[in-house]
């Protein structure tokens, strides 16, 4: 920051209690200043939702001209139709040997058969595709990969199928015997991204601690970069306030004294965390009733900022563990837990509830894409330079079938993907063909991945 002759691609604002990586700023790019092209970082994320989908309401179609037409479940993605690739008829053959959910979940990104066990000696059979990509492109980022979620690791034994429940809480595997657990606390994730390692908690806003340094940098960069920097810092401030509010609600919630509750409610209004017409008491009632939308969006916003600042280039996010008892009764028309509803036994009412839950997951995916698309980067957006996968390890929770998996890709991967279409290679195409193509798209040229028969034709 003291007038060095050149800047690294990533610029940091630092203090004792803050470490903020900034998004790509053209003013600080010495390669571009010399007239050469600067390599844009590319990112990969897999956003996983458990328990499959209502199969009659998932399938997108193509218009006579070949344009992607969205199904009822995918309706929240209308604004992103041109950013999507819908994948059809992929199956995970290795998962057909395991009863229930666990073999499908734990083997989704490895395309290998897990070892049946009721203990902690879990074995996936392979390294997950996200970690293979992270080894290749994650070395230049502060964190090689991030694993985020909203539910703690489930322990114990599922006596119905004879598997440890640990398998239902992990999709990322650093080695065949080392699953990577998800960070589920918004506060812990925020501090990991925006504070340096410290032996104890550090108080105060991260932005207050770097205000002077940010002011000096702002005076030295071009007007366009100032706008981008201001937008980024505003996003961090908003996120920090929402994390603080989340902590306050969790700590005090419905037990706050009236005068404290009024202060919390005023703070919530300032950061738009309470919809118009909803009181703090009603918000607390909804949260206690299982509405975890804000928790999900906090984690997705953290991930979006991590991508924008090149803090990481690879991530996974789990909307929930498989076979969890999370209740979705906060959604209109839904009465019960996702896993239970997914075992619909072809009951029309349950199938509709199932569709509503699936549509909620899609809406959160759309929210994440909105965030990435709004983040400018070198003439495009962060979404343009990313491949974001969204899907589940089952087709239909009632059948537990790992065939014709519900999967989407979003983003152009820096030009690797042609979007706005369907790629359907035919029945029982190995899921591993997709994983091999993903490796290829990030410059990892290998002949096989698990049981692949070749790259997924027509994808890249």
Short mmCIF file of C-alpha atoms in Angstrom, two decimals:
data_model
loop_
_atom_site.label_atom_id
_atom_site.label_comp_id
_atom_site.label_asym_id
_atom_site.label_seq_id
_atom_site.Cartn_x
_atom_site.Cartn_y
_atom_site.Cartn_z
CA UNK A 1 0.00 0.00 0.00
CA UNK A 2 3.05 2.31 0.21
CA UNK A 3 3.40 3.06 -3.51
CA UNK A 4 4.83 -0.27 -4.67
CA UNK A 5 5.76 -0.36 -8.36
CA UNK A 6 3.20 -3.09 -9.10
CA UNK A 7 0.26 -4.73 -7.40
CA UNK A 8 -0.67 -8.38 -7.19
CA UNK A 9 -3.98 -9.35 -8.73
CA UNK A 10 -5.51 -9.52 -5.27
CA UNK A 11 -5.28 -6.46 -3.05
CA UNK A 12 -5.98 -6.68 0.67
CA UNK A 13 -7.09 -4.17 3.27
CA UNK A 14 -5.43 -5.25 6.50
CA UNK A 15 -5.47 -4.41 10.18
CA UNK A 16 -5.08 -6.29 13.44
CA UNK A 17 -8.70 -7.39 13.29
CA UNK A 18 -9.55 -7.33 9.59
CA UNK A 19 -8.31 -8.93 6.38
CA UNK A 20 -10.43 -7.95 3.37
CA UNK A 21 -9.51 -9.16 -0.09
CA UNK A 22 -10.79 -6.75 -2.74
CA UNK A 23 -12.41 -7.71 -6.04
CA UNK A 24 -10.42 -7.37 -9.26
CA UNK A 25 -9.65 -3.69 -9.87
CA UNK A 26 -8.38 -2.66 -13.31
CA UNK A 27 -6.35 0.22 -11.86
CA UNK A 28 -4.25 -2.25 -9.91
CA UNK A 29 -3.63 -4.69 -12.75
CA UNK A 30 -0.04 -4.25 -13.98
CA UNK A 31 -0.49 -6.82 -16.75
CA UNK A 32 -3.40 -4.90 -18.29
CA UNK A 33 -1.43 -1.66 -17.90
CA UNK A 34 1.28 -3.14 -20.13
CA UNK A 35 -1.28 -3.92 -22.82
CA UNK A 36 -1.52 -7.68 -22.24
CA UNK A 37 -4.54 -9.71 -21.25
CA UNK A 38 -4.94 -10.64 -17.60
CA UNK A 39 -6.10 -14.21 -16.94
CA UNK A 40 -9.52 -14.12 -15.32
CA UNK A 41 -9.99 -16.54 -12.43
CA UNK A 42 -12.60 -19.22 -13.04
CA UNK A 43 -14.66 -20.78 -10.29
CA UNK A 44 -16.60 -23.94 -9.62
CA UNK A 45 -19.31 -24.62 -7.05
CA UNK A 46 -21.78 -27.41 -6.45
CA UNK A 47 -25.00 -26.46 -4.62
CA UNK A 48 -26.58 -29.64 -3.32
CA UNK A 49 -30.15 -30.18 -2.17
CA UNK A 50 -31.19 -33.48 -0.54
CA UNK A 51 -34.02 -35.93 -1.15
CA UNK A 52 -34.52 -35.60 -4.91
CA UNK A 53 -37.43 -33.93 -6.71
CA UNK A 54 -41.02 -34.36 -7.74
CA UNK A 55 -40.15 -36.02 -11.07
CA UNK A 56 -43.28 -34.89 -12.90
CA UNK A 57 -42.51 -31.21 -12.23
CA UNK A 58 -38.74 -31.05 -12.84
CA UNK A 59 -38.04 -31.79 -16.51
CA UNK A 60 -37.25 -28.71 -18.62
CA UNK A 61 -37.95 -28.88 -22.34
CA UNK A 62 -36.66 -27.26 -25.52
CA UNK A 63 -38.61 -25.01 -27.86
CA UNK A 64 -38.72 -25.87 -31.61
CA UNK A 65 -35.80 -23.45 -31.99
CA UNK A 66 -33.85 -25.27 -29.26
CA UNK A 67 -34.24 -22.65 -26.52
CA UNK A 68 -34.49 -23.89 -22.95
CA UNK A 69 -38.05 -23.93 -21.53
CA UNK A 70 -38.33 -24.20 -17.76
CA UNK A 71 -40.53 -26.56 -15.75
CA UNK A 72 -42.72 -25.55 -12.74
CA UNK A 73 -39.94 -26.34 -10.24
CA UNK A 74 -37.43 -24.29 -12.26
CA UNK A 75 -39.71 -21.28 -12.77
CA UNK A 76 -37.71 -19.04 -10.34
CA UNK A 77 -34.82 -19.26 -12.85
CA UNK A 78 -36.64 -17.46 -15.69
CA UNK A 79 -34.27 -14.49 -15.51
CA UNK A 80 -31.35 -16.88 -15.96
CA UNK A 81 -32.64 -19.11 -18.77
CA UNK A 82 -29.81 -17.94 -20.97
CA UNK A 83 -27.24 -18.79 -18.29
CA UNK A 84 -28.28 -22.43 -17.83
CA UNK A 85 -27.48 -25.86 -19.18
CA UNK A 86 -30.03 -28.52 -18.18
CA UNK A 87 -28.59 -32.03 -18.02
CA UNK A 88 -30.62 -35.16 -18.73
CA UNK A 89 -30.28 -38.92 -18.24
CA UNK A 90 -27.14 -38.97 -16.10
CA UNK A 91 -26.95 -41.76 -13.55
CA UNK A 92 -24.55 -42.77 -10.82
CA UNK A 93 -24.12 -46.50 -11.34
CA UNK A 94 -21.90 -46.96 -8.29
CA UNK A 95 -24.72 -45.75 -6.01
CA UNK A 96 -27.21 -48.44 -7.03
CA UNK A 97 -25.57 -50.93 -4.68
CA UNK A 98 -26.48 -48.99 -1.52
CA UNK A 99 -29.89 -48.87 0.15
CA UNK A 100 -31.47 -45.53 0.96
CA UNK A 101 -29.83 -42.14 0.59
CA UNK A 102 -26.32 -42.47 1.95
CA UNK A 103 -24.58 -44.20 -0.96
CA UNK A 104 -26.08 -41.64 -3.32
CA UNK A 105 -25.15 -38.55 -1.28
CA UNK A 106 -21.60 -39.47 -0.29
CA UNK A 107 -20.79 -40.79 -3.78
CA UNK A 108 -22.36 -37.97 -5.80
CA UNK A 109 -19.14 -36.09 -6.56
CA UNK A 110 -16.87 -39.14 -6.54
CA UNK A 111 -18.98 -41.52 -8.71
CA UNK A 112 -17.62 -44.36 -6.61
CA UNK A 113 -19.20 -46.90 -4.26
CA UNK A 114 -18.93 -46.08 -0.58
CA UNK A 115 -18.04 -48.70 2.00
CA UNK A 116 -20.91 -49.84 4.18
CA UNK A 117 -20.12 -49.14 7.81
CA UNK A 118 -21.86 -48.15 11.02
CA UNK A 119 -18.75 -46.54 12.51
CA UNK A 120 -16.51 -43.56 11.86
CA UNK A 121 -14.34 -45.49 9.39
CA UNK A 122 -16.05 -43.93 6.37
CA UNK A 123 -14.70 -44.67 2.88
CA UNK A 124 -15.98 -42.92 -0.24
CA UNK A 125 -13.90 -44.85 -2.74
CA UNK A 126 -12.45 -41.73 -4.35
CA UNK A 127 -11.67 -38.01 -4.26
CA UNK A 128 -14.59 -35.75 -5.18
CA UNK A 129 -14.50 -33.76 -8.40
CA UNK A 130 -14.59 -30.42 -6.57
CA UNK A 131 -11.39 -31.32 -4.73
CA UNK A 132 -9.71 -32.49 -7.92
CA UNK A 133 -10.50 -29.08 -9.42
CA UNK A 134 -9.38 -27.31 -6.23
CA UNK A 135 -5.97 -28.97 -6.37
CA UNK A 136 -5.52 -27.52 -9.84
CA UNK A 137 -6.98 -24.00 -9.61
CA UNK A 138 -7.28 -23.41 -5.86
CA UNK A 139 -3.59 -22.99 -5.13
CA UNK A 140 -3.63 -19.33 -6.17
CA UNK A 141 -6.50 -18.43 -3.82
CA UNK A 142 -6.38 -17.80 -0.09
CA UNK A 143 -8.52 -20.88 0.56
CA UNK A 144 -8.18 -23.86 -1.74
CA UNK A 145 -11.88 -24.59 -1.25
CA UNK A 146 -14.82 -23.71 0.98
CA UNK A 147 -17.43 -26.15 2.25
CA UNK A 148 -20.58 -24.46 3.56
CA UNK A 149 -23.95 -25.70 4.79
CA UNK A 150 -26.67 -25.09 7.33
CA UNK A 151 -26.96 -28.32 9.35
CA UNK A 152 -24.47 -29.90 11.75
CA UNK A 153 -22.94 -33.25 10.91
CA UNK A 154 -25.40 -36.02 11.75
CA UNK A 155 -24.04 -38.88 13.82
CA UNK A 156 -25.33 -42.28 14.85
CA UNK A 157 -26.57 -45.23 12.83
CA UNK A 158 -29.53 -45.42 10.49
CA UNK A 159 -30.88 -48.78 11.49
CA UNK A 160 -33.19 -48.96 8.49
CA UNK A 161 -30.31 -49.39 6.06
CA UNK A 162 -27.29 -50.15 8.25
CA UNK A 163 -25.17 -47.09 7.43
CA UNK A 164 -23.58 -44.44 9.61
CA UNK A 165 -25.44 -41.15 9.26
CA UNK A 166 -22.09 -39.42 8.67
CA UNK A 167 -22.42 -40.26 4.98
CA UNK A 168 -25.53 -38.07 4.65
CA UNK A 169 -23.70 -34.91 5.72
CA UNK A 170 -20.78 -34.90 3.27
CA UNK A 171 -20.36 -34.50 -0.48
CA UNK A 172 -16.75 -33.17 -0.58
CA UNK A 173 -13.91 -35.69 -0.06
CA UNK A 174 -10.27 -34.60 0.17
CA UNK A 175 -9.24 -38.27 0.22
CA UNK A 176 -11.34 -41.45 0.14
CA UNK A 177 -11.27 -41.52 3.95
CA UNK A 178 -11.38 -37.77 4.73
CA UNK A 179 -14.71 -36.02 4.13
CA UNK A 180 -14.71 -32.23 4.44
CA UNK A 181 -17.34 -31.00 6.92
CA UNK A 182 -19.43 -27.93 6.18
CA UNK A 183 -19.07 -24.68 8.07
CA UNK A 184 -22.64 -23.86 9.16
CA UNK A 185 -22.19 -20.75 11.34
CA UNK A 186 -22.57 -17.41 9.51
CA UNK A 187 -20.39 -15.74 12.15
CA UNK A 188 -17.60 -18.32 11.87
CA UNK A 189 -17.70 -18.16 8.06
CA UNK A 190 -17.68 -14.34 8.06
CA UNK A 191 -14.71 -14.18 10.45
CA UNK A 192 -12.83 -16.77 8.42
CA UNK A 193 -13.25 -14.71 5.24
CA UNK A 194 -12.77 -11.19 6.63
CA UNK A 195 -10.55 -11.49 9.70
CA UNK A 196 -6.98 -12.75 10.14
CA UNK A 197 -6.41 -15.83 12.32
CA UNK A 198 -6.47 -14.79 15.97
CA UNK A 199 -6.41 -16.65 19.30
CA UNK A 200 -9.66 -15.06 20.48
CA UNK A 201 -12.66 -13.08 19.22
CA UNK A 202 -11.95 -9.59 17.88
CA UNK A 203 -14.66 -6.98 18.38
CA UNK A 204 -15.70 -4.15 16.14
CA UNK A 205 -16.63 -3.82 12.50
CA UNK A 206 -14.07 -5.03 9.98
CA UNK A 207 -14.76 -1.95 7.85
CA UNK A 208 -14.15 0.45 10.72
CA UNK A 209 -10.75 -1.14 11.20
CA UNK A 210 -9.65 -0.59 7.59
CA UNK A 211 -11.38 2.76 6.97
CA UNK A 212 -8.18 4.82 6.69
CA UNK A 213 -6.42 2.30 4.46
CA UNK A 214 -9.49 2.04 2.23
CA UNK A 215 -9.59 5.83 1.93
CA UNK A 216 -5.96 6.01 0.82
CA UNK A 217 -6.48 3.30 -1.79
CA UNK A 218 -9.70 4.85 -3.03
CA UNK A 219 -7.89 8.11 -3.80
CA UNK A 220 -5.46 6.27 -6.10
CA UNK A 221 -7.79 4.25 -8.31
CA UNK A 222 -9.91 5.13 -11.34
CA UNK A 223 -13.55 6.27 -10.94
CA UNK A 224 -14.95 2.98 -12.25
CA UNK A 225 -12.90 1.03 -9.73
CA UNK A 226 -14.03 3.38 -6.96
CA UNK A 227 -17.65 2.52 -7.73
CA UNK A 228 -16.82 -1.20 -7.69
CA UNK A 229 -14.90 -0.86 -4.42
CA UNK A 230 -17.73 1.13 -2.81
CA UNK A 231 -20.27 -1.49 -3.93
CA UNK A 232 -18.10 -4.26 -2.49
CA UNK A 233 -17.59 -2.51 0.86
CA UNK A 234 -21.33 -1.80 1.07
CA UNK A 235 -21.97 -5.51 0.50
CA UNK A 236 -19.57 -6.43 3.30
CA UNK A 237 -21.21 -3.90 5.62
CA UNK A 238 -24.68 -5.23 4.84
CA UNK A 239 -23.55 -8.80 5.37
CA UNK A 240 -21.81 -7.94 8.63
CA UNK A 241 -24.99 -6.32 9.97
CA UNK A 242 -27.09 -9.31 8.96
CA UNK A 243 -24.66 -11.70 10.66
CA UNK A 244 -24.84 -9.57 13.82
CA UNK A 245 -28.63 -9.58 13.64
CA UNK A 246 -28.67 -13.34 13.16
CA UNK A 247 -26.50 -13.71 16.27
CA UNK A 248 -28.71 -11.35 18.26
CA UNK A 249 -31.90 -13.12 17.26
CA UNK A 250 -30.39 -16.49 18.09
CA UNK A 251 -29.09 -15.26 21.45
CA UNK A 252 -32.13 -13.23 22.57
CA UNK A 253 -34.94 -13.96 20.14
CA UNK A 254 -38.38 -14.04 21.70
CA UNK A 255 -36.93 -13.66 25.20
CA UNK A 256 -35.69 -10.09 24.68
CA UNK A 257 -37.10 -7.38 26.95
CA UNK A 258 -39.52 -5.05 25.12
CA UNK A 259 -37.07 -2.15 24.92
CA UNK A 260 -34.30 -4.46 23.59
CA UNK A 261 -36.72 -6.10 21.18
CA UNK A 262 -37.57 -2.65 19.80
CA UNK A 263 -33.87 -1.94 19.19
CA UNK A 264 -33.41 -5.30 17.46
CA UNK A 265 -36.46 -4.64 15.31
CA UNK A 266 -35.16 -1.21 14.29
CA UNK A 267 -31.80 -2.76 13.35
CA UNK A 268 -33.55 -5.46 11.35
CA UNK A 269 -35.49 -2.86 9.38
CA UNK A 270 -32.30 -0.97 8.57
CA UNK A 271 -30.72 -4.03 6.93
CA UNK A 272 -33.96 -5.18 5.27
CA UNK A 273 -33.93 -8.42 7.25
CA UNK A 274 -37.60 -8.03 8.20
CA UNK A 275 -40.19 -7.81 5.43
CA UNK A 276 -42.64 -4.93 5.62
CA UNK A 277 -45.50 -5.64 7.98
CA UNK A 278 -43.67 -8.41 9.91
CA UNK A 279 -42.87 -7.77 13.54
CA UNK A 280 -39.82 -9.11 15.34
CA UNK A 281 -42.07 -11.45 17.34
CA UNK A 282 -43.55 -12.85 14.14
CA UNK A 283 -40.09 -13.19 12.60
CA UNK A 284 -38.90 -15.09 15.68
CA UNK A 285 -41.97 -17.30 15.55
CA UNK A 286 -41.25 -18.11 11.90
CA UNK A 287 -37.58 -18.78 12.59
CA UNK A 288 -38.46 -21.06 15.51
CA UNK A 289 -40.87 -22.77 13.15
CA UNK A 290 -38.01 -23.72 10.86
CA UNK A 291 -37.80 -20.91 8.29
CA UNK A 292 -34.11 -21.08 7.43
CA UNK A 293 -34.21 -18.88 4.33
CA UNK A 294 -32.09 -16.12 5.86
CA UNK A 295 -29.52 -18.65 7.12
CA UNK A 296 -29.19 -20.07 3.60
CA UNK A 297 -28.89 -16.62 2.02
CA UNK A 298 -26.27 -15.48 4.51
CA UNK A 299 -24.11 -18.46 3.55
CA UNK A 300 -24.69 -17.92 -0.17
CA UNK A 301 -23.83 -14.22 0.13
CA UNK A 302 -20.61 -15.14 1.92
CA UNK A 303 -19.77 -17.56 -0.87
CA UNK A 304 -20.53 -14.97 -3.55
CA UNK A 305 -18.17 -12.44 -1.94
CA UNK A 306 -15.50 -15.13 -1.57
CA UNK A 307 -15.71 -15.75 -5.32
CA UNK A 308 -15.74 -12.05 -6.23
CA UNK A 309 -12.59 -11.37 -4.19
CA UNK A 310 -10.83 -14.53 -5.39
CA UNK A 311 -10.63 -15.69 -1.78
CA UNK A 312 -11.55 -19.12 -3.08
CA UNK A 313 -12.29 -20.58 -6.50
CA UNK A 314 -13.95 -23.84 -5.50
CA UNK A 315 -16.84 -24.46 -3.10
CA UNK A 316 -19.67 -26.77 -2.15
CA UNK A 317 -22.87 -25.83 -0.38
CA UNK A 318 -25.35 -28.23 1.20
CA UNK A 319 -28.94 -27.02 1.62
CA UNK A 320 -29.34 -29.81 4.15
CA UNK A 321 -28.23 -33.28 5.14
CA UNK A 322 -29.95 -36.25 3.65
CA UNK A 323 -32.54 -37.99 5.85
CA UNK A 324 -32.66 -34.98 8.20
CA UNK A 325 -35.90 -34.07 9.94
CA UNK A 326 -35.87 -30.42 8.85
CA UNK A 327 -39.42 -29.12 8.76
CA UNK A 328 -40.62 -27.05 5.79
CA UNK A 329 -43.96 -26.06 7.25
CA UNK A 330 -42.92 -22.41 6.93
CA UNK A 331 -43.78 -22.71 3.22
CA UNK A 332 -47.43 -22.16 2.24
CA UNK A 333 -49.21 -25.46 1.76
CA UNK A 334 -46.43 -27.60 3.25
CA UNK A 335 -47.04 -29.60 6.41
CA UNK A 336 -44.03 -31.58 7.55
CA UNK A 337 -40.42 -32.52 6.92
CA UNK A 338 -38.74 -32.68 3.52
CA UNK A 339 -37.52 -36.27 3.84
CA UNK A 340 -40.90 -37.56 4.95
CA UNK A 341 -42.69 -35.68 2.15
CA UNK A 342 -40.23 -37.02 -0.45
CA UNK A 343 -41.60 -40.50 0.37
CA UNK A 344 -44.88 -39.44 -1.21
CA UNK A 345 -46.10 -42.89 -2.30
CA UNK A 346 -47.66 -41.10 -5.30
CA UNK A 347 -50.10 -39.19 -3.09
CA UNK A 348 -51.16 -36.05 -5.00
CA UNK A 349 -51.14 -33.79 -1.93
CA UNK A 350 -47.65 -34.86 -0.91
CA UNK A 351 -46.36 -34.53 -4.46
CA UNK A 352 -47.54 -30.92 -4.47
CA UNK A 353 -45.81 -30.26 -1.14
CA UNK A 354 -42.69 -31.87 -2.59
CA UNK A 355 -42.86 -29.52 -5.60
CA UNK A 356 -43.19 -26.47 -3.34
CA UNK A 357 -40.07 -27.47 -1.40
CA UNK A 358 -38.16 -28.11 -4.63
CA UNK A 359 -39.23 -24.71 -5.95
CA UNK A 360 -37.98 -23.04 -2.76
CA UNK A 361 -34.55 -24.62 -3.30
CA UNK A 362 -34.55 -23.38 -6.90
CA UNK A 363 -35.42 -19.86 -5.72
CA UNK A 364 -32.35 -19.84 -3.45
CA UNK A 365 -30.21 -20.99 -6.38
CA UNK A 366 -31.64 -18.14 -8.45
CA UNK A 367 -30.79 -15.73 -5.61
CA UNK A 368 -27.17 -16.89 -5.71
CA UNK A 369 -26.99 -16.49 -9.49
CA UNK A 370 -28.46 -12.98 -9.15
CA UNK A 371 -25.64 -12.09 -6.78
CA UNK A 372 -22.89 -13.48 -9.04
CA UNK A 373 -24.33 -11.84 -12.16
CA UNK A 374 -24.41 -8.45 -10.43
CA UNK A 375 -20.68 -8.66 -9.58
CA UNK A 376 -18.70 -7.00 -12.42
CA UNK A 377 -15.41 -8.50 -13.50
CA UNK A 378 -13.22 -7.53 -16.45
CA UNK A 379 -16.01 -6.69 -18.89
CA UNK A 380 -18.34 -9.44 -17.69
CA UNK A 381 -19.51 -10.84 -14.38
CA UNK A 382 -18.36 -13.38 -11.84
CA UNK A 383 -21.12 -15.67 -13.10
CA UNK A 384 -19.69 -15.48 -16.63
CA UNK A 385 -16.41 -16.83 -15.29
CA UNK A 386 -17.95 -19.58 -13.17
CA UNK A 387 -19.56 -22.99 -13.49
CA UNK A 388 -22.20 -23.44 -10.79
CA UNK A 389 -23.83 -26.87 -10.51
CA UNK A 390 -27.18 -27.38 -8.77
CA UNK A 391 -28.74 -30.74 -8.12
CA UNK A 392 -29.47 -33.77 -6.01
CA UNK A 393 -28.18 -37.33 -5.73
CA UNK A 394 -31.63 -38.87 -6.27
CA UNK A 395 -34.20 -38.54 -9.00
CA UNK A 396 -37.21 -39.22 -6.79
CA UNK A 397 -36.98 -39.62 -3.04
CA UNK A 398 -39.78 -42.16 -3.13
CA UNK A 399 -37.78 -44.56 -5.32
CA UNK A 400 -34.22 -43.76 -4.15
CA UNK A 401 -33.12 -44.11 -7.77
CA UNK A 402 -29.78 -42.55 -8.83
CA UNK A 403 -30.98 -42.36 -12.46
CA UNK A 404 -31.82 -39.35 -14.64
CA UNK A 405 -30.53 -37.12 -11.87
CA UNK A 406 -31.93 -33.58 -11.51
CA UNK A 407 -28.92 -31.45 -12.47
CA UNK A 408 -28.32 -27.96 -13.84
CA UNK A 409 -25.21 -25.99 -14.69
CA UNK A 410 -25.11 -22.18 -14.66
CA UNK A 411 -22.51 -19.74 -15.93
CA UNK A 412 -20.25 -19.88 -18.93
CA UNK A 413 -17.05 -20.96 -17.21
CA UNK A 414 -15.03 -18.23 -18.91
CA UNK A 415 -16.28 -19.34 -22.30
CA UNK A 416 -16.17 -23.11 -21.74
CA UNK A 417 -19.96 -23.60 -21.82
CA UNK A 418 -22.59 -22.70 -24.36
CA UNK A 419 -25.68 -22.03 -22.26
CA UNK A 420 -29.45 -21.70 -22.71
CA UNK A 421 -29.94 -25.32 -23.79
CA UNK A 422 -30.41 -28.96 -22.81
CA UNK A 423 -27.65 -31.56 -23.00
CA UNK A 424 -29.15 -35.05 -22.97
CA UNK A 425 -26.72 -37.79 -24.05
CA UNK A 426 -29.19 -40.65 -23.67
CA UNK A 427 -30.28 -43.06 -20.97
CA UNK A 428 -27.85 -44.24 -18.33
CA UNK A 429 -24.96 -42.05 -19.31
CA UNK A 430 -22.43 -42.16 -16.44
CA UNK A 431 -22.53 -39.16 -14.12
CA UNK A 432 -18.74 -39.50 -14.15
CA UNK A 433 -18.77 -38.29 -17.77
CA UNK A 434 -19.98 -34.93 -16.45
CA UNK A 435 -17.25 -34.93 -13.81
CA UNK A 436 -14.61 -35.70 -16.44
CA UNK A 437 -15.91 -32.83 -18.59
CA UNK A 438 -15.74 -30.49 -15.61
CA UNK A 439 -12.11 -31.47 -15.06
CA UNK A 440 -11.39 -30.84 -18.75
CA UNK A 441 -13.10 -27.43 -18.63
CA UNK A 442 -10.63 -26.36 -15.95
CA UNK A 443 -7.62 -27.56 -17.91
CA UNK A 444 -7.25 -30.93 -16.21
CA UNK A 445 -6.73 -33.36 -19.06
CA UNK A 446 -7.23 -36.89 -17.78
CA UNK A 447 -8.54 -39.92 -19.67
CA UNK A 448 -10.95 -41.13 -16.97
CA UNK A 449 -12.82 -40.20 -13.84
CA UNK A 450 -14.21 -43.16 -11.87
CA UNK A 451 -16.50 -45.12 -14.24
CA UNK A 452 -16.56 -42.51 -17.01
CA UNK A 453 -16.67 -43.60 -20.64
CA UNK A 454 -15.47 -40.25 -21.96
CA UNK A 455 -16.34 -36.54 -21.68
CA UNK A 456 -20.01 -35.63 -21.82
CA UNK A 457 -20.65 -35.08 -25.52
CA UNK A 458 -21.84 -31.64 -26.55
CA UNK A 459 -21.26 -30.00 -23.18
CA UNK A 460 -18.05 -28.05 -23.73
#
